[in-house]
CSV table of N, CA and C in Angstrom, one decimal:
chain,number,residue,atom,x,y,z
A,7,UNK,N,58.7,-94.7,-19.3
A,7,UNK,CA,57.3,-94.6,-19.2
A,7,UNK,C,56.8,-93.2,-19.4
A,8,UNK,N,55.8,-93.1,-20.2
A,8,UNK,CA,55.3,-91.7,-20.6
A,8,UNK,C,54.1,-91.4,-19.7
A,9,UNK,N,54.1,-90.3,-19.0
A,9,UNK,CA,52.9,-89.9,-18.3
A,9,UNK,C,52.2,-88.9,-19.1
A,10,UNK,N,50.8,-88.9,-19.0
A,10,UNK,CA,50.1,-88.0,-19.8
A,10,UNK,C,49.7,-86.7,-19.1
A,11,UNK,N,50.5,-86.4,-18.1
A,11,UNK,CA,50.4,-85.1,-17.5
A,11,UNK,C,51.7,-84.4,-17.4
A,12,UNK,N,51.8,-83.1,-17.3
A,12,UNK,CA,53.0,-82.4,-17.1
A,12,UNK,C,53.3,-82.1,-15.7
A,13,UNK,N,54.5,-82.0,-15.3
A,13,UNK,CA,54.9,-81.7,-13.9
A,13,UNK,C,55.8,-80.4,-14.0
A,14,UNK,N,55.7,-79.6,-13.0
A,14,UNK,CA,56.5,-78.4,-12.9
A,14,UNK,C,58.0,-78.8,-12.8
A,15,UNK,N,58.8,-78.2,-13.7
A,15,UNK,CA,60.2,-78.5,-13.7
A,15,UNK,C,60.9,-78.2,-12.4
A,16,UNK,N,60.4,-77.1,-11.7
A,16,UNK,CA,61.1,-76.6,-10.6
A,16,UNK,C,60.7,-77.4,-9.3
A,17,UNK,N,59.4,-77.5,-9.1
A,17,UNK,CA,59.0,-78.1,-7.8
A,17,UNK,C,58.3,-79.5,-8.0
A,18,UNK,N,58.0,-79.9,-9.2
A,18,UNK,CA,57.6,-81.2,-9.5
A,18,UNK,C,56.1,-81.5,-9.3
A,19,UNK,N,55.3,-80.4,-9.0
A,19,UNK,CA,53.9,-80.5,-8.8
A,19,UNK,C,53.2,-80.9,-10.1
A,20,UNK,N,52.2,-81.7,-10.1
A,20,UNK,CA,51.4,-82.0,-11.3
A,20,UNK,C,50.7,-80.8,-11.8
A,21,UNK,N,50.8,-80.6,-13.1
A,21,UNK,CA,50.2,-79.4,-13.7
A,21,UNK,C,48.8,-79.7,-14.3
A,22,UNK,N,47.9,-78.8,-14.0
A,22,UNK,CA,46.6,-78.9,-14.7
A,22,UNK,C,46.6,-77.9,-15.8
A,23,UNK,N,45.6,-78.0,-16.6
A,23,UNK,CA,45.4,-77.0,-17.7
A,23,UNK,C,45.4,-75.6,-17.1
A,24,UNK,N,44.8,-75.4,-16.0
A,24,UNK,CA,44.6,-74.1,-15.4
A,24,UNK,C,45.9,-73.5,-14.8
A,25,UNK,N,46.8,-74.4,-14.2
A,25,UNK,CA,47.9,-73.8,-13.5
A,25,UNK,C,49.2,-74.0,-14.3
A,26,UNK,N,49.2,-74.6,-15.5
A,26,UNK,CA,50.4,-74.8,-16.2
A,26,UNK,C,50.8,-73.6,-17.0
A,27,UNK,N,52.1,-73.3,-16.9
A,27,UNK,CA,52.7,-72.1,-17.6
A,27,UNK,C,53.9,-72.7,-18.4
A,28,UNK,N,53.9,-72.4,-19.7
A,28,UNK,CA,55.0,-73.0,-20.5
A,28,UNK,C,55.8,-71.8,-21.1
A,29,UNK,N,57.1,-72.1,-21.2
A,29,UNK,CA,58.0,-71.1,-21.6
A,29,UNK,C,59.0,-71.7,-22.6
A,30,UNK,N,59.1,-71.1,-23.8
A,30,UNK,CA,60.2,-71.6,-24.7
A,30,UNK,C,61.5,-70.9,-24.4
A,31,UNK,N,62.5,-71.7,-24.3
A,31,UNK,CA,63.8,-71.1,-24.1
A,31,UNK,C,64.5,-70.7,-25.4
A,32,UNK,N,65.7,-70.1,-25.3
A,32,UNK,CA,66.3,-69.6,-26.5
A,32,UNK,C,66.7,-70.6,-27.6
A,33,UNK,N,66.7,-71.9,-27.1
A,33,UNK,CA,67.0,-73.0,-28.0
A,33,UNK,C,65.8,-73.7,-28.6
A,34,UNK,N,64.6,-73.2,-28.2
A,34,UNK,CA,63.4,-73.7,-28.7
A,34,UNK,C,62.8,-74.9,-27.9
A,35,UNK,N,63.4,-75.1,-26.7
A,35,UNK,CA,62.9,-76.2,-25.9
A,35,UNK,C,61.7,-75.7,-25.0
A,36,UNK,N,60.7,-76.5,-24.8
A,36,UNK,CA,59.5,-76.1,-24.0
A,36,UNK,C,59.8,-76.5,-22.6
A,37,UNK,N,59.6,-75.5,-21.7
A,37,UNK,CA,59.7,-75.8,-20.2
A,37,UNK,C,58.3,-75.6,-19.6
A,38,UNK,N,58.0,-76.4,-18.6
A,38,UNK,CA,56.7,-76.3,-18.0
A,38,UNK,C,56.9,-76.0,-16.5
A,39,UNK,N,56.1,-75.0,-16.0
A,39,UNK,CA,56.2,-74.6,-14.6
A,39,UNK,C,54.8,-74.5,-14.1
A,40,UNK,N,54.6,-74.6,-12.8
A,40,UNK,CA,53.3,-74.2,-12.2
A,40,UNK,C,53.3,-72.7,-12.1
A,41,UNK,N,52.1,-72.2,-11.8
A,41,UNK,CA,52.0,-70.7,-11.8
A,41,UNK,C,52.9,-70.0,-10.8
A,42,UNK,N,53.1,-70.6,-9.6
A,42,UNK,CA,53.9,-70.0,-8.6
A,42,UNK,C,55.4,-70.0,-9.0
A,43,UNK,N,55.9,-71.1,-9.5
A,43,UNK,CA,57.3,-71.1,-9.9
A,43,UNK,C,57.5,-70.3,-11.1
A,44,UNK,N,56.6,-70.2,-12.0
A,44,UNK,CA,56.7,-69.4,-13.2
A,44,UNK,C,56.8,-67.9,-12.8
A,45,UNK,N,56.0,-67.5,-11.8
A,45,UNK,CA,56.0,-66.1,-11.3
A,45,UNK,C,57.4,-65.8,-10.7
A,46,UNK,N,57.9,-66.8,-10.0
A,46,UNK,CA,59.2,-66.7,-9.3
A,46,UNK,C,60.3,-66.6,-10.3
A,47,UNK,N,60.3,-67.4,-11.4
A,47,UNK,CA,61.3,-67.5,-12.4
A,47,UNK,C,61.2,-66.3,-13.4
A,48,UNK,N,60.0,-65.9,-13.7
A,48,UNK,CA,59.8,-64.8,-14.7
A,48,UNK,C,59.0,-63.7,-14.1
A,49,UNK,N,59.5,-63.0,-13.1
A,49,UNK,CA,58.7,-61.9,-12.5
A,49,UNK,C,58.4,-60.8,-13.6
A,50,UNK,N,57.2,-60.3,-13.6
A,50,UNK,CA,56.8,-59.3,-14.5
A,50,UNK,C,57.3,-58.0,-14.1
């Protein structure tokens, strides 16, 4: 079943356009995270 919303890969929260962060990995796969988990995973 396909859902038309993205969920954070780390915590599973539903992502909105505002809080979704996407990251391409080295193999070209797209990963989606919420802003909080993204900050945790990719600290600036």
